[in-house]
PDB file of C-alpha atoms in Angstrom:
ATOM      1  CA  MET G  38     -27.263  18.155 -28.112  1.00 38.00           C
ATOM      2  CA  LYS G  39     -27.986  14.798 -26.518  1.00 41.00           C
ATOM      3  CA  SER G  40     -26.099  14.115 -23.303  1.00 43.00           C
ATOM      4  CA  LEU G  41     -23.140  11.750 -23.520  1.00 42.00           C
ATOM      5  CA  GLU G  42     -23.353  10.624 -19.875  1.00 50.00           C
ATOM      6  CA  THR G  43     -23.500   6.978 -20.831  1.00 50.00           C
ATOM      7  CA  ALA G  44     -21.429   4.123 -22.119  1.00 48.00           C
ATOM      8  CA  SER G  45     -19.838   4.996 -25.422  1.00 50.00           C
ATOM      9  CA  PRO G  46     -21.689   3.738 -28.535  1.00 47.00           C
ATOM     10  CA  PHE G  47     -18.267   2.733 -29.925  1.00 45.00           C
ATOM     11  CA  LEU G  48     -18.428  -0.388 -27.788  1.00 47.00           C
ATOM     12  CA  SER G  49     -21.901  -1.350 -28.986  1.00 46.00           C
ATOM     13  CA  SER G  50     -20.978  -1.592 -32.662  1.00 49.00           C
ATOM     14  CA  PRO G  51     -20.552  -5.288 -33.718  1.00 50.00           C
ATOM     15  CA  SER G  52     -17.812  -4.341 -36.178  1.00 48.00           C
ATOM     16  CA  ASN G  53     -15.714  -2.980 -33.345  1.00 49.00           C
ATOM     17  CA  THR G  54     -16.182  -5.850 -30.875  1.00 53.00           C
ATOM     18  CA  ARG G  55     -12.836  -7.550 -31.618  1.00 50.00           C
ATOM     19  CA  GLN G  56     -10.901  -4.270 -31.551  1.00 56.00           C
ATOM     20  CA  ALA G  57     -12.566  -3.199 -28.300  1.00 57.00           C
ATOM     21  CA  ALA G  58     -11.643  -6.454 -26.582  1.00 69.00           C
ATOM     22  CA  ASN G  59      -7.927  -5.580 -26.654  1.00 80.00           C
ATOM     23  CA  ALA G  60      -8.208  -1.795 -26.503  1.00 88.00           C
ATOM     24  CA  ARG G  61      -7.229   0.303 -23.483  1.00 93.00           C
ATOM     25  CA  ARG G  62     -10.426   1.533 -21.857  1.00 96.00           C
ATOM     26  CA  ILE G  63     -10.705   5.274 -21.262  1.00 97.00           C
ATOM     27  CA  PHE G  64     -13.393   7.391 -19.579  1.00 98.00           C
ATOM     28  CA  ILE G  65     -13.768  11.136 -20.307  1.00 97.00           C
ATOM     29  CA  VAL G  66     -15.076  13.731 -17.832  1.00 97.00           C
ATOM     30  CA  ASP G  67     -15.604  17.194 -19.329  1.00 95.00           C
ATOM     31  CA  ASP G  68     -18.614  19.498 -19.207  1.00 91.00           C
ATOM     32  CA  HIS G  69     -18.326  20.488 -22.889  1.00 92.00           C
ATOM     33  CA  PRO G  70     -19.891  17.928 -25.291  1.00 94.00           C
ATOM     34  CA  VAL G  71     -17.789  19.130 -28.225  1.00 94.00           C
ATOM     35  CA  THR G  72     -14.592  18.630 -26.211  1.00 94.00           C
ATOM     36  CA  ARG G  73     -15.634  15.121 -25.190  1.00 95.00           C
ATOM     37  CA  ALA G  74     -16.449  14.262 -28.799  1.00 95.00           C
ATOM     38  CA  GLY G  75     -13.097  15.622 -29.984  1.00 94.00           C
ATOM     39  CA  ILE G  76     -11.102  13.663 -27.418  1.00 95.00           C
ATOM     40  CA  SER G  77     -13.056  10.513 -28.196  1.00 95.00           C
ATOM     41  CA  ALA G  78     -12.472  10.876 -31.940  1.00 95.00           C
ATOM     42  CA  LEU G  79      -8.755  11.538 -31.453  1.00 94.00           C
ATOM     43  CA  LEU G  80      -8.294   8.462 -29.265  1.00 94.00           C
ATOM     44  CA  THR G  81     -10.272   6.047 -31.417  1.00 91.00           C
ATOM     45  CA  GLN G  82      -8.464   7.233 -34.555  1.00 92.00           C
ATOM     46  CA  GLN G  83      -5.160   6.236 -32.952  1.00 90.00           C
ATOM     47  CA  GLY G  84      -6.180   2.615 -32.588  1.00 87.00           C
ATOM     48  CA  GLY G  85      -5.662   0.651 -29.408  1.00 92.00           C
ATOM     49  CA  TYR G  86      -7.939   2.870 -27.331  1.00 95.00           C
ATOM     50  CA  VAL G  87     -11.670   2.767 -26.719  1.00 95.00           C
ATOM     51  CA  VAL G  88     -13.750   5.390 -24.935  1.00 95.00           C
ATOM     52  CA  CYS G  89     -15.933   3.197 -22.738  1.00 95.00           C
ATOM     53  CA  GLY G  90     -17.869   6.067 -21.196  1.00 96.00           C
ATOM     54  CA  GLU G  91     -18.245   9.826 -20.876  1.00 96.00           C
ATOM     55  CA  SER G  92     -19.729  12.284 -18.385  1.00 95.00           C
ATOM     56  CA  GLU G  93     -20.160  16.021 -17.968  1.00 93.00           C
ATOM     57  CA  SER G  94     -20.377  15.882 -14.174  1.00 91.00           C
ATOM     58  CA  ALA G  95     -18.565  14.432 -11.175  1.00 92.00           C
ATOM     59  CA  PRO G  96     -21.571  12.593  -9.679  1.00 92.00           C
ATOM     60  CA  LYS G  97     -22.274  10.795 -12.955  1.00 94.00           C
ATOM     61  CA  ALA G  98     -18.580   9.910 -13.330  1.00 95.00           C
ATOM     62  CA  ILE G  99     -18.562   8.445  -9.816  1.00 94.00           C
ATOM     63  CA  GLU G 100     -21.649   6.413 -10.743  1.00 95.00           C
ATOM     64  CA  LEU G 101     -20.385   5.120 -14.097  1.00 96.00           C
ATOM     65  CA  ILE G 102     -16.679   4.502 -13.577  1.00 95.00           C
ATOM     66  CA  PRO G 103     -17.062   1.549 -11.149  1.00 93.00           C
ATOM     67  CA  LYS G 104     -19.538  -0.052 -13.575  1.00 94.00           C
ATOM     68  CA  LEU G 105     -17.436   0.460 -16.719  1.00 95.00           C
ATOM     69  CA  SER G 106     -13.996  -0.241 -15.178  1.00 93.00           C
ATOM     70  CA  PRO G 107     -11.828   2.024 -17.359  1.00 96.00           C
ATOM     71  CA  GLU G 108      -8.045   1.917 -17.030  1.00 97.00           C
ATOM     72  CA  LEU G 109      -7.712   5.678 -17.434  1.00 97.00           C
ATOM     73  CA  ALA G 110      -9.924   8.689 -16.781  1.00 97.00           C
ATOM     74  CA  ILE G 111      -9.260  11.980 -18.582  1.00 97.00           C
ATOM     75  CA  ILE G 112     -10.660  14.733 -16.362  1.00 96.00           C
ATOM     76  CA  ASP G 113     -11.047  18.497 -16.726  1.00 94.00           C
ATOM     77  CA  ILE G 114     -10.485  20.818 -13.754  1.00 89.00           C
ATOM     78  CA  SER G 115     -13.688  22.857 -14.209  1.00 85.00           C
ATOM     79  CA  LEU G 116     -16.895  20.850 -13.889  1.00 86.00           C
ATOM     80  CA  LYS G 117     -20.451  21.994 -13.251  1.00 76.00           C
ATOM     81  CA  THR G 118     -20.983  20.686  -9.732  1.00 73.00           C
ATOM     82  CA  THR G 119     -17.493  20.386  -8.264  1.00 79.00           C
ATOM     83  CA  SER G 120     -13.863  20.781  -9.210  1.00 85.00           C
ATOM     84  CA  GLY G 121     -11.934  18.103 -11.058  1.00 91.00           C
ATOM     85  CA  ILE G 122      -9.476  18.081  -8.157  1.00 90.00           C
ATOM     86  CA  GLU G 123     -12.190  16.953  -5.736  1.00 89.00           C
ATOM     87  CA  LEU G 124     -13.356  14.334  -8.231  1.00 93.00           C
ATOM     88  CA  ILE G 125      -9.807  12.959  -8.526  1.00 94.00           C
ATOM     89  CA  LYS G 126      -9.591  12.647  -4.728  1.00 90.00           C
ATOM     90  CA  ASN G 127     -12.911  10.796  -4.629  1.00 91.00           C
ATOM     91  CA  LEU G 128     -11.919   8.474  -7.458  1.00 93.00           C
ATOM     92  CA  HIS G 129      -8.571   7.765  -5.831  1.00 86.00           C
ATOM     93  CA  SER G 130     -10.479   6.322  -2.865  1.00 84.00           C
ATOM     94  CA  LEU G 131     -13.244   4.700  -4.911  1.00 89.00           C
ATOM     95  CA  ALA G 132     -11.071   3.163  -7.645  1.00 91.00           C
ATOM     96  CA  PRO G 133      -7.420   3.159  -6.469  1.00 88.00           C
ATOM     97  CA  ASP G 134      -6.189   1.311  -9.571  1.00 92.00           C
ATOM     98  CA  LEU G 135      -7.689   3.891 -11.950  1.00 96.00           C
ATOM     99  CA  LYS G 136      -5.101   6.141 -13.580  1.00 96.00           C
ATOM    100  CA  VAL G 137      -6.079   9.793 -14.030  1.00 97.00           C
ATOM    101  CA  LEU G 138      -4.845  12.313 -16.578  1.00 97.00           C
ATOM    102  CA  VAL G 139      -5.946  15.950 -16.291  1.00 96.00           C
ATOM    103  CA  LEU G 140      -6.711  17.796 -19.528  1.00 94.00           C
ATOM    104  CA  SER G 141      -7.523  21.412 -18.773  1.00 91.00           C
ATOM    105  CA  MET G 142      -7.408  24.972 -20.059  1.00 87.00           C
ATOM    106  CA  HIS G 143      -6.119  26.167 -16.687  1.00 81.00           C
ATOM    107  CA  ASP G 144      -2.508  27.082 -16.039  1.00 77.00           C
ATOM    108  CA  GLU G 145      -0.403  24.069 -15.116  1.00 81.00           C
ATOM    109  CA  ASN G 146       1.739  26.295 -12.867  1.00 78.00           C
ATOM    110  CA  LEU G 147      -1.194  26.522 -10.475  1.00 78.00           C
ATOM    111  CA  TYR G 148      -3.001  23.223 -10.921  1.00 83.00           C
ATOM    112  CA  ALA G 149      -0.522  20.530 -11.979  1.00 88.00           C
ATOM    113  CA  GLU G 150       0.995  19.957  -8.540  1.00 84.00           C
ATOM    114  CA  ARG G 151      -2.446  20.058  -6.935  1.00 85.00           C
ATOM    115  CA  ALA G 152      -3.695  17.466  -9.407  1.00 89.00           C
ATOM    116  CA  LEU G 153      -0.730  15.174  -8.693  1.00 89.00           C
ATOM    117  CA  ARG G 154      -1.235  15.498  -4.947  1.00 86.00           C
ATOM    118  CA  ALA G 155      -4.903  14.579  -5.429  1.00 89.00           C
ATOM    119  CA  GLY G 156      -3.911  11.377  -7.233  1.00 91.00           C
ATOM    120  CA  ALA G 157      -3.563  12.282 -10.925  1.00 93.00           C
ATOM    121  CA  ARG G 158      -0.684  10.842 -12.942  1.00 93.00           C
ATOM    122  CA  GLY G 159      -0.353  13.609 -15.484  1.00 94.00           C
ATOM    123  CA  TYR G 160      -1.415  17.074 -16.602  1.00 94.00           C
ATOM    124  CA  VAL G 161      -1.909  18.396 -20.138  1.00 94.00           C
ATOM    125  CA  MET G 162      -3.162  21.840 -21.115  1.00 91.00           C
ATOM    126  CA  LYS G 163      -5.834  21.969 -23.810  1.00 90.00           C
ATOM    127  CA  ASP G 164      -3.893  24.405 -25.972  1.00 87.00           C
ATOM    128  CA  GLN G 165      -1.117  21.855 -26.513  1.00 86.00           C
ATOM    129  CA  ALA G 166      -0.924  19.716 -29.638  1.00 79.00           C
ATOM    130  CA  HIS G 167      -3.003  16.588 -30.093  1.00 88.00           C
ATOM    131  CA  GLU G 168       0.210  14.573 -30.193  1.00 89.00           C
ATOM    132  CA  THR G 169       0.939  15.739 -26.643  1.00 93.00           C
ATOM    133  CA  LEU G 170      -2.317  14.281 -25.374  1.00 94.00           C
ATOM    134  CA  ILE G 171      -1.660  10.936 -27.064  1.00 95.00           C
ATOM    135  CA  THR G 172       1.861  10.848 -25.627  1.00 95.00           C
ATOM    136  CA  ALA G 173       0.510  11.661 -22.154  1.00 95.00           C
ATOM    137  CA  VAL G 174      -2.173   8.966 -22.398  1.00 96.00           C
ATOM    138  CA  ARG G 175       0.412   6.378 -23.428  1.00 95.00           C
ATOM    139  CA  ARG G 176       2.855   7.371 -20.672  1.00 94.00           C
ATOM    140  CA  VAL G 177       0.242   7.341 -17.928  1.00 96.00           C
ATOM    141  CA  LEU G 178      -1.147   3.976 -19.055  1.00 95.00           C
ATOM    142  CA  GLU G 179       2.410   2.629 -18.954  1.00 94.00           C
ATOM    143  CA  GLY G 180       2.645   3.670 -15.315  1.00 92.00           C
ATOM    144  CA  ASP G 181       4.706   6.835 -15.749  1.00 92.00           C
ATOM    145  CA  LEU G 182       3.975  10.428 -14.783  1.00 91.00           C
ATOM    146  CA  TYR G 183       3.462  13.025 -17.506  1.00 93.00           C
ATOM    147  CA  LEU G 184       4.165  16.754 -17.170  1.00 91.00           C
ATOM    148  CA  SER G 185       5.418  19.308 -19.652  1.00 88.00           C
ATOM    149  CA  GLU G 186       9.166  19.975 -19.672  1.00 85.00           C
ATOM    150  CA  LYS G 187       8.478  23.486 -18.364  1.00 83.00           C
ATOM    151  CA  MET G 188       6.496  22.136 -15.410  1.00 84.00           C
ATOM    152  CA  LYS G 189       9.083  19.477 -14.590  1.00 79.00           C
ATOM    153  CA  GLU G 190      11.814  22.134 -14.531  1.00 77.00           C
ATOM    154  CA  ARG G 191       9.701  24.353 -12.274  1.00 73.00           C
ATOM    155  CA  MET G 192       9.070  21.541  -9.796  1.00 70.00           C
ATOM    156  CA  LEU G 193      12.728  20.517  -9.833  1.00 68.00           C
ATOM    157  CA  HIS G 194      13.816  24.113  -9.197  1.00 64.00           C
ATOM    158  CA  ARG G 195      11.454  24.391  -6.233  1.00 62.00           C
ATOM    159  CA  PHE G 196      12.763  21.115  -4.829  1.00 59.00           C
ATOM    160  CA  VAL G 197      16.425  22.035  -5.244  1.00 60.00           C
ATOM    161  CA  SER G 198      15.954  25.538  -3.829  1.00 58.00           C
ATOM    162  CA  ASN G 199      13.935  24.100  -0.908  1.00 53.00           C
ATOM    163  CA  LYS G 200      11.166  26.638  -1.375  1.00 50.00           C
ATOM    164  CA  SER G 201       8.259  24.215  -1.601  1.00 44.00           C
ATOM    165  CA  ASP G 202       7.455  24.521   2.122  1.00 41.00           C
ATOM    166  CA  GLU G 203       7.714  28.296   2.397  1.00 39.00           C
ATOM    167  CA  LEU G 204       4.426  29.992   3.221  1.00 36.00           C
ATOM    168  CA  THR G 205       3.654  32.614   0.610  1.00 39.00           C
ATOM    169  CA  PHE G 206       0.708  34.986   0.631  1.00 43.00           C
ATOM    170  CA  SER G 207      -0.329  34.142  -2.906  1.00 66.00           C
ATOM    171  CA  ILE G 208      -2.609  31.823  -4.812  1.00 72.00           C
ATOM    172  CA  ASP G 209      -0.035  29.060  -4.362  1.00 71.00           C
ATOM    173  CA  SER G 210      -0.626  29.127  -0.603  1.00 75.00           C
ATOM    174  CA  LEU G 211      -4.334  28.317  -0.920  1.00 83.00           C
ATOM    175  CA  SER G 212      -5.795  24.871  -0.354  1.00 82.00           C
ATOM    176  CA  ASP G 213      -7.732  23.125  -3.119  1.00 82.00           C
ATOM    177  CA  ARG G 214     -11.048  23.994  -1.443  1.00 86.00           C
ATOM    178  CA  GLU G 215     -10.001  27.619  -0.957  1.00 87.00           C
ATOM    179  CA  ILE G 216      -9.162  27.810  -4.663  1.00 86.00           C
ATOM    180  CA  GLU G 217     -12.615  26.429  -5.447  1.00 86.00           C
ATOM    181  CA  VAL G 218     -14.344  28.973  -3.182  1.00 91.00           C
ATOM    182  CA  LEU G 219     -12.273  31.811  -4.636  1.00 90.00           C
ATOM    183  CA  GLY G 220     -13.345  30.803  -8.135  1.00 87.00           C
ATOM    184  CA  HIS G 221     -17.018  30.803  -7.166  1.00 90.00           C
ATOM    185  CA  ILE G 222     -16.655  34.235  -5.539  1.00 92.00           C
ATOM    186  CA  GLY G 223     -15.036  35.537  -8.715  1.00 90.00           C
ATOM    187  CA  ASN G 224     -17.887  34.136 -10.781  1.00 87.00           C
ATOM    188  CA  GLY G 225     -20.394  36.175  -8.782  1.00 90.00           C
ATOM    189  CA  TYR G 226     -21.914  33.577  -6.466  1.00 90.00           C
ATOM    190  CA  SER G 227     -23.083  34.584  -2.991  1.00 92.00           C
ATOM    191  CA  THR G 228     -21.980  32.817   0.169  1.00 92.00           C
ATOM    192  CA  ARG G 229     -25.294  30.951   0.347  1.00 92.00           C
ATOM    193  CA  GLN G 230     -25.053  29.902  -3.310  1.00 92.00           C
ATOM    194  CA  ILE G 231     -21.481  28.656  -2.838  1.00 91.00           C
ATOM    195  CA  ALA G 232     -22.558  26.687   0.236  1.00 91.00           C
ATOM    196  CA  ALA G 233     -25.318  25.027  -1.785  1.00 90.00           C
ATOM    197  CA  LYS G 234     -22.966  24.244  -4.679  1.00 86.00           C
ATOM    198  CA  LEU G 235     -20.360  22.643  -2.433  1.00 87.00           C
ATOM    199  CA  ASN G 236     -22.867  21.045  -0.040  1.00 87.00           C
ATOM    200  CA  LEU G 237     -21.350  22.922   2.877  1.00 88.00           C
ATOM    201  CA  SER G 238     -22.822  25.223   5.531  1.00 91.00           C
ATOM    202  CA  VAL G 239     -22.929  28.992   5.130  1.00 92.00           C
ATOM    203  CA  LYS G 240     -20.779  29.242   8.282  1.00 91.00           C
ATOM    204  CA  THR G 241     -18.104  27.058   6.653  1.00 91.00           C
ATOM    205  CA  ILE G 242     -18.025  29.245   3.541  1.00 91.00           C
ATOM    206  CA  ASP G 243     -17.740  32.333   5.738  1.00 90.00           C
ATOM    207  CA  SER G 244     -14.711  30.704   7.379  1.00 89.00           C
ATOM    208  CA  TYR G 245     -13.168  30.050   3.968  1.00 88.00           C
ATOM    209  CA  ARG G 246     -13.706  33.689   3.032  1.00 90.00           C
ATOM    210  CA  GLU G 247     -11.896  34.803   6.172  1.00 88.00           C
ATOM    211  CA  HIS G 248      -9.004  32.405   5.458  1.00 85.00           C
ATOM    212  CA  LEU G 249      -8.779  33.775   1.927  1.00 89.00           C
ATOM    213  CA  LYS G 250      -8.575  37.371   3.155  1.00 86.00           C
ATOM    214  CA  ILE G 251      -5.786  36.460   5.564  1.00 80.00           C
ATOM    215  CA  LYS G 252      -3.743  34.443   3.077  1.00 82.00           C
ATOM    216  CA  LEU G 253      -4.169  36.995   0.286  1.00 85.00           C
ATOM    217  CA  ARG G 254      -3.589  39.955   2.652  1.00 82.00           C
ATOM    218  CA  LEU G 255      -6.948  41.537   1.904  1.00 85.00           C
ATOM    219  CA  ALA G 256      -8.665  43.747   4.488  1.00 83.00           C
ATOM    220  CA  LYS G 257     -12.308  43.698   3.430  1.00 85.00           C
ATOM    221  CA  GLY G 258     -14.834  41.403   1.813  1.00 87.00           C
ATOM    222  CA  ALA G 259     -15.119  43.818  -1.103  1.00 88.00           C
ATOM    223  CA  ASP G 260     -11.371  43.542  -1.650  1.00 87.00           C
ATOM    224  CA  LEU G 261     -11.707  39.763  -1.763  1.00 90.00           C
ATOM    225  CA  VAL G 262     -14.482  39.972  -4.358  1.00 90.00           C
ATOM    226  CA  ARG G 263     -12.424  42.314  -6.569  1.00 87.00           C
ATOM    227  CA  HIS G 264      -9.358  40.089  -6.234  1.00 86.00           C
ATOM    228  CA  ALA G 265     -11.413  36.990  -7.045  1.00 88.00           C
ATOM    229  CA  ILE G 266     -12.963  38.600 -10.128  1.00 87.00           C
ATOM    230  CA  GLN G 267      -9.547  39.671 -11.436  1.00 83.00           C
ATOM    231  CA  TRP G 268      -8.123  36.202 -10.818  1.00 80.00           C
ATOM    232  CA  VAL G 269     -11.045  34.477 -12.529  1.00 80.00           C
ATOM    233  CA  LYS G 270     -10.592  36.702 -15.571  1.00 76.00           C
ATOM    234  CA  SER G 271      -6.858  36.030 -15.704  1.00 70.00           C
ATOM    235  CA  GLU G 272      -7.390  32.280 -15.428  1.00 63.00           C
ATOM    236  CA  CYS G 273     -10.480  32.237 -17.700  1.00 51.00           C
ATOM    237  CA  LEU G 274     -12.370  30.372 -14.967  1.00 44.00           C
ATOM    238  CA  VAL G 275     -15.810  30.767 -16.525  1.00 42.00           C
TER     239      VAL G 275
END
């Protein structure tokens, strides 16, 4: 299938020029072409939105977004070269006025707060209804935050019970980069391969592995690998 890392052909059609002029411009970042096509079709069918560009990777998104000037970027957590969380952080510095909505298969209980801290304005899981995505897009473009009712209740409970600052030896205690390294370990990558993927030194990845063992209360490297594999399977991080 031909790559969609380009400006959307929707804008190039003469019959759509007038509609595009007043439409809200949206950029999609997802490494699955079928998913990008589905999101694009859903948005354009609603009217009032135009997908001005799409990308399967973070580097291409960073290249295209400043050129295409979208109002909103819809970003997945899992991308081929880096995590969506890191991309959101980079975009927050590169294009501070850009609004970001995360659309992901990964559990909002783990990633929603991380995404918001990185600069996103909302989080939607892919298994939710199409109407939920449209509602989230509208809310975020209006300047509001969007989270599911379940996630809002969870965050409110943590705030009220004052547990948000407690150190816990669980996945919740890991930094965004540690989560990324853990996922790569669970997917079978060696320390050297992870270093190459993240453009970091082998020594730095070794340090992350040690931090992970301490935070997850694991004694050996083999225990970390087993834990990472089980976590990847449970989160479907493939």
